[in-house]
CSV table of C-alpha atoms in Angstrom, one decimal:
chain,number,residue,atom,x,y,z
A,1,UNK,CA,21.9,34.7,5.6
A,2,UNK,CA,18.2,33.7,4.5
A,3,UNK,CA,17.9,30.5,2.3
A,4,UNK,CA,16.1,32.1,-0.5
A,5,UNK,CA,18.7,34.5,-1.0
A,6,UNK,CA,21.9,32.3,-1.1
A,7,UNK,CA,23.7,31.1,-4.0
A,8,UNK,CA,24.1,27.8,-2.0
A,9,UNK,CA,20.3,27.3,-3.0
A,10,UNK,CA,21.5,26.1,-6.8
A,11,UNK,CA,23.8,23.1,-5.1
A,12,UNK,CA,20.7,22.2,-3.3
A,13,UNK,CA,18.7,22.1,-6.3
A,14,UNK,CA,21.4,20.4,-8.9
A,15,UNK,CA,22.0,17.6,-5.7
A,16,UNK,CA,18.4,17.2,-5.6
A,17,UNK,CA,17.7,16.7,-9.6
A,18,UNK,CA,20.5,14.6,-9.7
A,19,UNK,CA,19.2,11.7,-7.4
A,20,UNK,CA,15.7,12.4,-8.9
A,21,UNK,CA,17.0,11.9,-12.3
A,22,UNK,CA,18.6,8.5,-11.3
A,23,UNK,CA,15.7,7.5,-9.5
A,24,UNK,CA,13.4,7.9,-12.0
A,25,UNK,CA,15.5,6.1,-14.7
A,26,UNK,CA,14.7,2.6,-12.6
A,27,UNK,CA,11.4,3.0,-12.7
A,28,UNK,CA,11.4,2.1,-16.4
A,29,UNK,CA,14.8,0.5,-16.8
A,30,UNK,CA,13.9,-3.2,-15.5
A,31,UNK,CA,11.3,-3.0,-18.9
A,32,UNK,CA,14.2,-3.3,-21.0
A,33,UNK,CA,15.3,-6.8,-19.8
A,34,UNK,CA,11.7,-8.2,-19.4
A,35,UNK,CA,12.7,-11.1,-21.7
A,36,UNK,CA,16.2,-11.7,-20.3
A,37,UNK,CA,14.5,-12.0,-17.0
A,38,UNK,CA,11.7,-14.1,-18.3
A,39,UNK,CA,14.3,-16.9,-20.0
A,40,UNK,CA,17.4,-16.4,-16.9
A,41,UNK,CA,14.6,-17.0,-13.9
A,42,UNK,CA,11.9,-19.1,-15.8
A,43,UNK,CA,9.1,-16.9,-14.7
A,44,UNK,CA,5.8,-16.2,-16.9
A,45,UNK,CA,5.0,-12.8,-18.4
A,46,UNK,CA,2.4,-12.5,-15.5
A,47,UNK,CA,5.2,-12.5,-13.0
A,48,UNK,CA,7.2,-10.1,-14.9
A,49,UNK,CA,4.2,-7.9,-15.0
A,50,UNK,CA,4.2,-8.4,-10.6
A,51,UNK,CA,8.2,-7.1,-10.9
A,52,UNK,CA,7.0,-4.3,-12.7
A,53,UNK,CA,3.9,-3.4,-10.7
A,54,UNK,CA,5.3,-4.0,-6.9
A,55,UNK,CA,7.6,-1.2,-7.4
A,56,UNK,CA,4.7,1.1,-8.0
A,57,UNK,CA,2.6,-0.6,-5.3
A,58,UNK,CA,4.9,0.5,-2.7
A,59,UNK,CA,5.0,4.0,-4.3
A,60,UNK,CA,1.4,4.1,-4.4
A,61,UNK,CA,0.6,2.9,-0.9
A,62,UNK,CA,3.1,5.2,0.6
A,63,UNK,CA,2.0,8.6,-1.3
A,64,UNK,CA,-0.3,9.8,1.3
A,65,UNK,CA,1.6,8.8,4.6
A,66,UNK,CA,4.5,10.0,3.1
A,67,UNK,CA,2.7,13.7,2.1
A,68,UNK,CA,1.2,13.7,5.6
A,69,UNK,CA,4.8,12.7,7.4
A,70,UNK,CA,6.7,14.9,5.5
A,71,UNK,CA,4.7,18.1,6.2
A,72,UNK,CA,4.9,17.4,10.0
A,73,UNK,CA,8.6,16.5,10.3
A,74,UNK,CA,10.5,17.8,7.3
A,75,UNK,CA,11.5,16.8,4.1
A,76,UNK,CA,15.2,16.1,4.4
A,77,UNK,CA,14.9,13.3,6.1
A,78,UNK,CA,12.6,11.4,4.0
A,79,UNK,CA,14.3,12.2,0.7
A,80,UNK,CA,18.0,11.5,1.9
A,81,UNK,CA,16.4,8.2,3.1
A,82,UNK,CA,14.5,7.3,0.2
A,83,UNK,CA,17.5,8.0,-2.2
A,84,UNK,CA,19.3,5.5,0.1
A,85,UNK,CA,16.6,2.6,-0.2
A,86,UNK,CA,16.1,3.0,-4.0
A,87,UNK,CA,19.9,2.5,-4.2
A,88,UNK,CA,19.9,-0.4,-2.0
A,89,UNK,CA,17.1,-2.0,-3.9
A,90,UNK,CA,18.5,-1.3,-7.0
A,91,UNK,CA,22.2,-2.7,-5.9
A,92,UNK,CA,20.0,-5.8,-4.9
A,93,UNK,CA,18.1,-6.5,-7.8
A,94,UNK,CA,21.7,-6.3,-9.7
A,95,UNK,CA,23.1,-9.3,-7.6
A,96,UNK,CA,19.6,-11.2,-7.7
A,97,UNK,CA,19.8,-14.9,-7.5
A,98,UNK,CA,16.4,-15.8,-7.6
A,99,UNK,CA,13.0,-14.2,-8.6
A,100,UNK,CA,12.0,-13.9,-5.2
A,101,UNK,CA,14.8,-11.3,-4.6
A,102,UNK,CA,14.3,-9.7,-7.8
A,103,UNK,CA,10.7,-9.3,-6.4
A,104,UNK,CA,12.2,-7.8,-2.9
A,105,UNK,CA,14.6,-5.5,-4.5
A,106,UNK,CA,11.9,-3.8,-6.8
A,107,UNK,CA,9.7,-3.4,-3.4
A,108,UNK,CA,12.6,-1.7,-1.7
A,109,UNK,CA,13.4,0.7,-4.8
A,110,UNK,CA,9.5,1.4,-4.5
A,111,UNK,CA,9.6,2.2,-0.9
A,112,UNK,CA,12.2,4.5,-1.7
A,113,UNK,CA,11.2,6.1,-4.4
A,114,UNK,CA,7.8,7.0,-2.7
A,115,UNK,CA,9.7,9.6,-0.5
A,116,UNK,CA,11.1,11.4,-3.7
A,117,UNK,CA,8.8,13.5,-5.6
A,118,UNK,CA,6.6,15.4,-2.5
A,119,UNK,CA,10.0,16.1,-0.7
A,120,UNK,CA,11.5,17.6,-3.7
A,121,UNK,CA,8.6,19.5,-3.9
A,122,UNK,CA,8.5,20.8,-0.6
A,123,UNK,CA,12.7,21.2,-0.5
A,124,UNK,CA,12.3,23.3,-3.5
A,125,UNK,CA,9.7,25.6,-1.9
A,126,UNK,CA,12.0,26.3,1.2
A,127,UNK,CA,14.9,27.2,-0.6
A,128,UNK,CA,13.0,29.3,-3.5
A,129,UNK,CA,11.1,31.8,-3.7
A,130,UNK,CA,7.4,31.8,-5.2
A,131,UNK,CA,8.2,33.5,-8.5
A,132,UNK,CA,11.0,31.1,-9.0
A,133,UNK,CA,9.2,28.0,-7.8
A,134,UNK,CA,6.5,27.4,-10.5
A,135,UNK,CA,9.6,27.5,-13.3
A,136,UNK,CA,11.8,25.1,-11.2
A,137,UNK,CA,8.8,22.7,-10.6
A,138,UNK,CA,8.9,22.6,-14.5
A,139,UNK,CA,12.2,21.8,-14.6
A,140,UNK,CA,12.1,18.9,-12.0
A,141,UNK,CA,9.4,17.5,-14.5
A,142,UNK,CA,11.8,17.6,-17.5
A,143,UNK,CA,14.6,16.1,-15.2
A,144,UNK,CA,12.3,13.2,-14.9
A,145,UNK,CA,11.5,12.6,-18.8
A,146,UNK,CA,15.3,12.9,-19.0
A,147,UNK,CA,15.8,10.1,-16.5
A,148,UNK,CA,13.3,7.9,-18.1
A,149,UNK,CA,15.1,9.0,-21.6
A,150,UNK,CA,18.4,7.9,-20.0
A,151,UNK,CA,16.6,4.6,-19.6
A,152,UNK,CA,15.9,3.7,-23.0
A,153,UNK,CA,18.7,4.0,-25.9
A,154,UNK,CA,21.6,4.6,-23.4
A,155,UNK,CA,21.2,2.0,-20.9
A,156,UNK,CA,19.6,-0.4,-23.7
A,157,UNK,CA,23.1,-0.1,-25.2
A,158,UNK,CA,24.9,-0.6,-21.8
A,159,UNK,CA,23.2,-3.5,-21.4
A,160,UNK,CA,23.9,-5.0,-24.7
A,161,UNK,CA,27.7,-4.3,-24.0
A,162,UNK,CA,27.9,-5.3,-20.6
A,163,UNK,CA,25.2,-7.7,-19.5
A,164,UNK,CA,22.0,-6.5,-17.6
A,165,UNK,CA,23.7,-7.3,-14.2
A,166,UNK,CA,26.6,-4.2,-14.3
A,167,UNK,CA,24.4,-1.5,-15.5
A,168,UNK,CA,21.8,-1.7,-12.2
A,169,UNK,CA,24.7,-2.3,-10.0
A,170,UNK,CA,26.4,0.9,-11.0
A,171,UNK,CA,23.3,2.7,-10.8
A,172,UNK,CA,22.6,1.5,-7.5
A,173,UNK,CA,26.0,2.3,-6.1
A,174,UNK,CA,25.7,5.7,-7.3
A,175,UNK,CA,22.4,6.3,-5.7
A,176,UNK,CA,23.8,5.4,-2.3
A,177,UNK,CA,26.8,8.0,-2.8
A,178,UNK,CA,23.8,10.2,-4.0
A,179,UNK,CA,22.2,9.6,-0.5
A,180,UNK,CA,25.1,10.8,1.4
A,181,UNK,CA,25.8,13.7,-1.0
A,182,UNK,CA,22.0,14.8,0.0
A,183,UNK,CA,23.2,14.5,3.8
A,184,UNK,CA,26.0,17.1,3.5
A,185,UNK,CA,24.1,19.5,1.2
A,186,UNK,CA,21.0,19.4,2.7
A,187,UNK,CA,21.4,18.5,6.7
A,188,UNK,CA,25.3,19.2,7.1
A,189,UNK,CA,26.3,22.3,5.2
A,190,UNK,CA,23.2,24.5,6.0
A,191,UNK,CA,23.8,23.8,9.7
A,192,UNK,CA,27.5,24.7,9.6
A,193,UNK,CA,26.9,28.0,7.2
A,194,UNK,CA,23.6,29.2,9.8
A,195,UNK,CA,21.2,29.2,6.9
A,196,UNK,CA,18.0,31.0,8.4
A,197,UNK,CA,14.2,29.6,6.8
A,198,UNK,CA,12.1,32.2,5.2
A,199,UNK,CA,9.8,33.6,7.5
A,200,UNK,CA,6.4,31.6,7.7
A,201,UNK,CA,3.1,32.4,9.1
A,202,UNK,CA,2.3,30.1,12.3
A,203,UNK,CA,-0.7,27.9,11.6
A,204,UNK,CA,-2.8,26.0,13.8
A,205,UNK,CA,-1.8,22.6,13.1
A,206,UNK,CA,-5.2,20.9,12.4
A,207,UNK,CA,-5.9,17.0,13.2
A,208,UNK,CA,-4.9,14.7,10.3
A,209,UNK,CA,-8.1,13.0,10.0
A,210,UNK,CA,-9.9,16.2,9.8
A,211,UNK,CA,-7.8,17.0,6.7
A,212,UNK,CA,-8.2,13.1,5.4
A,213,UNK,CA,-11.7,13.8,6.1
A,214,UNK,CA,-12.3,16.7,3.9
A,215,UNK,CA,-10.0,15.5,0.9
A,216,UNK,CA,-11.6,12.4,0.6
A,217,UNK,CA,-15.2,13.9,0.4
A,218,UNK,CA,-13.5,16.8,-2.6
A,219,UNK,CA,-14.7,16.4,-5.9
A,220,UNK,CA,-11.6,18.5,-7.1
A,221,UNK,CA,-9.0,15.7,-4.9
A,222,UNK,CA,-10.7,12.9,-7.0
A,223,UNK,CA,-10.1,14.7,-10.4
A,224,UNK,CA,-6.5,14.9,-10.1
A,225,UNK,CA,-6.6,11.3,-8.6
A,226,UNK,CA,-8.4,10.2,-12.2
A,227,UNK,CA,-6.2,12.5,-14.0
A,228,UNK,CA,-2.9,10.9,-13.1
A,229,UNK,CA,-4.6,7.3,-13.2
A,230,UNK,CA,-5.3,7.8,-16.9
A,231,UNK,CA,-2.5,9.6,-18.5
A,232,UNK,CA,0.6,8.6,-16.5
A,233,UNK,CA,-0.4,5.3,-15.1
A,234,UNK,CA,-0.6,4.0,-18.8
A,235,UNK,CA,2.3,5.7,-20.0
A,236,UNK,CA,4.6,5.0,-17.3
A,237,UNK,CA,3.1,0.9,-16.7
A,238,UNK,CA,3.4,0.4,-20.5
A,239,UNK,CA,6.8,1.7,-21.1
A,240,UNK,CA,8.1,0.2,-17.7
A,241,UNK,CA,7.1,-3.4,-18.7
A,242,UNK,CA,6.3,-4.3,-22.3
A,243,UNK,CA,7.3,-1.4,-24.6
A,244,UNK,CA,10.3,-2.9,-25.5
A,245,UNK,CA,9.1,-6.5,-26.0
A,246,UNK,CA,6.3,-4.9,-27.9
A,247,UNK,CA,8.6,-3.6,-30.2
A,248,UNK,CA,10.9,-6.8,-30.4
A,249,UNK,CA,8.1,-9.1,-30.6
A,250,UNK,CA,5.6,-7.2,-33.0
A,251,UNK,CA,7.8,-5.5,-35.3
A,252,UNK,CA,10.9,-7.5,-34.9
A,253,UNK,CA,13.0,-5.1,-33.7
A,254,UNK,CA,16.4,-5.3,-31.4
A,255,UNK,CA,16.5,-4.3,-28.1
A,256,UNK,CA,18.2,-1.1,-29.1
A,257,UNK,CA,15.7,-0.1,-31.7
A,258,UNK,CA,12.8,-0.8,-29.5
A,259,UNK,CA,14.0,1.3,-27.0
A,260,UNK,CA,13.8,3.9,-29.4
A,261,UNK,CA,9.9,3.9,-29.2
A,262,UNK,CA,10.3,4.6,-25.2
A,263,UNK,CA,12.7,7.3,-26.5
A,264,UNK,CA,10.7,9.1,-28.9
A,265,UNK,CA,7.8,9.0,-26.1
A,266,UNK,CA,10.1,10.6,-23.6
A,267,UNK,CA,10.7,13.3,-26.3
A,268,UNK,CA,7.1,14.1,-26.5
A,269,UNK,CA,6.9,14.2,-22.6
A,270,UNK,CA,9.8,17.1,-22.7
A,271,UNK,CA,7.8,18.9,-25.0
A,272,UNK,CA,4.6,18.3,-23.3
A,273,UNK,CA,5.6,19.6,-19.9
A,274,UNK,CA,7.0,22.6,-21.3
A,275,UNK,CA,4.4,23.6,-24.3
A,276,UNK,CA,1.6,22.7,-22.4
A,277,UNK,CA,2.3,24.9,-19.4
A,278,UNK,CA,3.4,27.8,-21.8
A,279,UNK,CA,-0.2,27.6,-23.4
A,280,UNK,CA,-1.9,27.0,-20.4
A,281,UNK,CA,-0.6,30.4,-18.8
A,282,UNK,CA,-0.9,32.1,-22.3
A,283,UNK,CA,-4.8,31.4,-22.6
A,284,UNK,CA,-5.4,31.3,-18.6
A,285,UNK,CA,-6.6,28.3,-18.0
A,286,UNK,CA,-6.3,24.5,-17.2
A,287,UNK,CA,-9.2,22.4,-18.2
A,288,UNK,CA,-9.4,23.6,-21.7
A,289,UNK,CA,-5.7,22.7,-22.8
A,290,UNK,CA,-5.9,19.5,-20.6
A,291,UNK,CA,-9.0,18.3,-22.1
A,292,UNK,CA,-7.8,18.5,-25.6
A,293,UNK,CA,-4.6,16.8,-24.8
A,294,UNK,CA,-6.6,13.9,-22.9
A,295,UNK,CA,-8.9,13.2,-25.8
A,296,UNK,CA,-5.7,12.8,-28.1
A,297,UNK,CA,-4.2,10.4,-25.6
A,298,UNK,CA,-7.6,8.4,-25.8
A,299,UNK,CA,-7.7,8.5,-29.6
A,300,UNK,CA,-3.9,7.1,-29.6
A,301,UNK,CA,-4.5,3.9,-27.4
A,302,UNK,CA,-7.4,3.2,-29.2
A,303,UNK,CA,-5.9,3.4,-32.8
A,304,UNK,CA,-3.8,0.1,-31.4
A,305,UNK,CA,-6.9,-1.5,-31.0
A,306,UNK,CA,-8.2,-0.3,-34.5
A,307,UNK,CA,-4.9,-1.4,-35.7
A,308,UNK,CA,-5.2,-4.6,-34.6
A,309,UNK,CA,-2.2,-4.3,-32.6
A,310,UNK,CA,0.2,-3.3,-35.6
A,311,UNK,CA,-0.2,0.1,-36.6
A,312,UNK,CA,2.1,1.3,-39.5
A,313,UNK,CA,5.3,2.7,-38.3
A,314,UNK,CA,5.2,6.1,-38.9
A,315,UNK,CA,1.9,6.2,-37.1
A,316,UNK,CA,3.3,4.1,-34.3
A,317,UNK,CA,6.3,7.0,-34.0
A,318,UNK,CA,3.2,9.3,-34.1
A,319,UNK,CA,1.5,7.8,-31.3
A,320,UNK,CA,4.5,7.1,-29.0
A,321,UNK,CA,4.9,10.9,-29.1
A,322,UNK,CA,1.5,11.7,-28.3
A,323,UNK,CA,0.9,9.4,-25.6
A,324,UNK,CA,4.4,11.1,-24.2
A,325,UNK,CA,3.0,14.2,-24.6
A,326,UNK,CA,0.2,13.5,-22.5
A,327,UNK,CA,2.3,12.7,-20.0
A,328,UNK,CA,4.5,15.3,-19.9
A,329,UNK,CA,1.2,17.8,-19.7
A,330,UNK,CA,0.3,16.1,-16.5
A,331,UNK,CA,2.3,18.5,-14.5
A,332,UNK,CA,-1.1,20.4,-15.2
A,333,UNK,CA,-2.7,18.2,-12.4
A,334,UNK,CA,-0.4,19.8,-9.9
A,335,UNK,CA,-1.2,23.4,-11.5
A,336,UNK,CA,-4.8,22.4,-9.8
A,337,UNK,CA,-3.5,20.9,-6.8
A,338,UNK,CA,-1.8,24.1,-5.9
A,339,UNK,CA,-4.1,26.6,-7.3
A,340,UNK,CA,-7.2,24.8,-5.8
A,341,UNK,CA,-6.4,23.8,-1.9
A,342,UNK,CA,-4.8,25.4,1.0
A,343,UNK,CA,-1.0,24.8,1.5
A,344,UNK,CA,-2.0,22.9,4.5
A,345,UNK,CA,-3.4,20.3,2.0
A,346,UNK,CA,-1.5,20.3,-1.0
A,347,UNK,CA,1.3,17.7,0.5
A,348,UNK,CA,-1.7,15.3,0.9
A,349,UNK,CA,-3.6,16.3,-2.5
A,350,UNK,CA,-0.1,15.9,-4.0
A,351,UNK,CA,-0.1,12.1,-2.9
A,352,UNK,CA,-3.3,11.1,-3.8
A,353,UNK,CA,-2.7,12.1,-7.3
A,354,UNK,CA,0.6,10.4,-7.4
A,355,UNK,CA,-1.3,7.4,-5.9
A,356,UNK,CA,-4.1,7.6,-9.0
A,357,UNK,CA,-1.2,7.6,-11.6
A,358,UNK,CA,0.4,4.8,-9.5
A,359,UNK,CA,-2.5,2.7,-8.9
A,360,UNK,CA,-2.9,2.4,-12.8
A,361,UNK,CA,0.8,1.5,-13.1
A,362,UNK,CA,0.6,-1.0,-11.0
A,363,UNK,CA,-2.5,-2.5,-12.6
A,364,UNK,CA,-1.5,-2.5,-16.0
A,365,UNK,CA,1.8,-4.4,-16.3
A,366,UNK,CA,-0.2,-7.3,-14.5
A,367,UNK,CA,-3.3,-7.5,-15.9
A,368,UNK,CA,-1.4,-6.9,-19.5
A,369,UNK,CA,0.6,-10.0,-18.8
A,370,UNK,CA,-2.1,-12.1,-17.9
A,371,UNK,CA,-3.5,-11.2,-21.3
A,372,UNK,CA,-0.2,-12.3,-22.9
A,373,UNK,CA,-0.2,-15.5,-21.1
A,374,UNK,CA,-3.9,-16.2,-22.1
A,375,UNK,CA,-2.7,-16.0,-25.8
A,376,UNK,CA,0.8,-17.1,-25.6
A,377,UNK,CA,-0.2,-20.3,-27.9
A,378,UNK,CA,-1.5,-17.6,-30.6
A,379,UNK,CA,0.8,-15.2,-32.6
A,380,UNK,CA,2.6,-12.4,-30.5
A,381,UNK,CA,0.6,-9.6,-31.8
A,382,UNK,CA,-3.0,-11.3,-30.5
A,383,UNK,CA,-1.7,-11.0,-27.0
A,384,UNK,CA,-1.0,-7.2,-27.6
A,385,UNK,CA,-3.9,-6.4,-29.3
A,386,UNK,CA,-6.1,-7.2,-26.7
A,387,UNK,CA,-4.1,-5.9,-23.8
A,388,UNK,CA,-4.0,-2.3,-25.9
A,389,UNK,CA,-7.9,-2.5,-24.3
A,390,UNK,CA,-6.5,-2.0,-20.9
A,391,UNK,CA,-4.9,1.7,-21.6
A,392,UNK,CA,-7.7,2.6,-23.7
A,393,UNK,CA,-10.6,1.8,-20.7
A,394,UNK,CA,-7.8,3.3,-18.1
A,395,UNK,CA,-7.5,6.4,-20.2
A,396,UNK,CA,-10.9,7.0,-20.3
A,397,UNK,CA,-11.2,6.9,-16.6
A,398,UNK,CA,-8.4,9.6,-16.9
A,399,UNK,CA,-11.0,11.9,-19.1
A,400,UNK,CA,-13.8,11.7,-16.4
A,401,UNK,CA,-11.3,13.3,-14.3
A,402,UNK,CA,-10.4,16.4,-16.5
A,403,UNK,CA,-14.1,16.3,-17.0
A,404,UNK,CA,-15.1,16.7,-13.3
A,405,UNK,CA,-12.0,19.7,-12.8
A,406,UNK,CA,-13.8,22.6,-11.2
A,407,UNK,CA,-12.1,25.6,-12.6
A,408,UNK,CA,-14.1,28.0,-10.4
A,409,UNK,CA,-12.4,26.6,-7.5
A,410,UNK,CA,-8.8,27.0,-9.2
A,411,UNK,CA,-10.0,30.3,-9.7
A,412,UNK,CA,-10.6,31.1,-6.0
A,413,UNK,CA,-7.1,30.3,-5.1
A,414,UNK,CA,-4.1,32.8,-5.7
A,415,UNK,CA,-0.7,31.6,-6.6
A,416,UNK,CA,0.9,33.3,-3.5
A,417,UNK,CA,0.2,29.8,-1.9
A,418,UNK,CA,3.5,28.6,-3.1
A,419,UNK,CA,5.6,30.5,-1.1
A,420,UNK,CA,4.7,28.6,1.7
């Protein structure tokens, strides 16, 4: 039986998305306990920023190599191994006796996380037809937003009631179990059931260096890098490290109430991934809606500066929603990738785009933390006020990326590439 004709493919879909949901939640869940870690381990705000950034550093640095290796050797091994590594890192994080172990644990989680998205995309392309693939990719994006959502109020309430270690320990154990489930679902069962891969045309394999050379001199490729740098990195970097402390220190919120700010952004991300894709299809363009969204995101970050770091609460809610919406709309980056480049380059370009987003997510928490440390003797709002210069500058780089998108190149590549 062909993989793409089987009902079993929905079991693959569900198991892969469950793992993705849990892994995404662990990108930002540590941000809920930044102040607790500072007290328990006697570390500075800069060190907390390093904890947040080290995971994204590992993720960012491995995106392009993972894309190349997965294309050549298949995605199953890397998805299973990545889930296992993320689970072990999360489990170690919950048991950490000192700051050094925390750092190692977040690095392990980042290495595991690096293998997830690209291989998720490749696995779905193997098990589903072209007409199903685009919609399922959108569902995967929504699943990621729900993973972030789980790491807000639900995870915060869990931490408040049980302490910070048990929630991370439980999640780590579940992820380890998920890696075993993925092995059965992706490797063992398909071999027993004799599933056949969909027919593919044989392509002469081009040298990796030739592909990389062409990619790195492509304006379109770098536009996707900067698009993700500006909208994904600023959002993930901020909510993963300083959003909850910001609500607690500047607005006097409880941890649970501050985590609701993140939840508002995540609702915006879910709406953004659905609505923006629909709008883009309706008007048959990617660049125009993306440009409008980016302008709104830049203006939103700028409002934090204009309002001295403390906008009125109603405006704060609106700003978090818009910034989250922009993150959800970032799925358009991958529309540009998949409609602008041949299938043999999609993995590498996707890795480059993700590298942009998570390079920003590496830099923002650390720089933001250094700004807070610099103004630690002043009122808390002073440090946050000047810290917001960072996402404003980063999002301007993203706006440049959108302006660099060449829609004529998108028009030249048909959607049928997605079937490969």
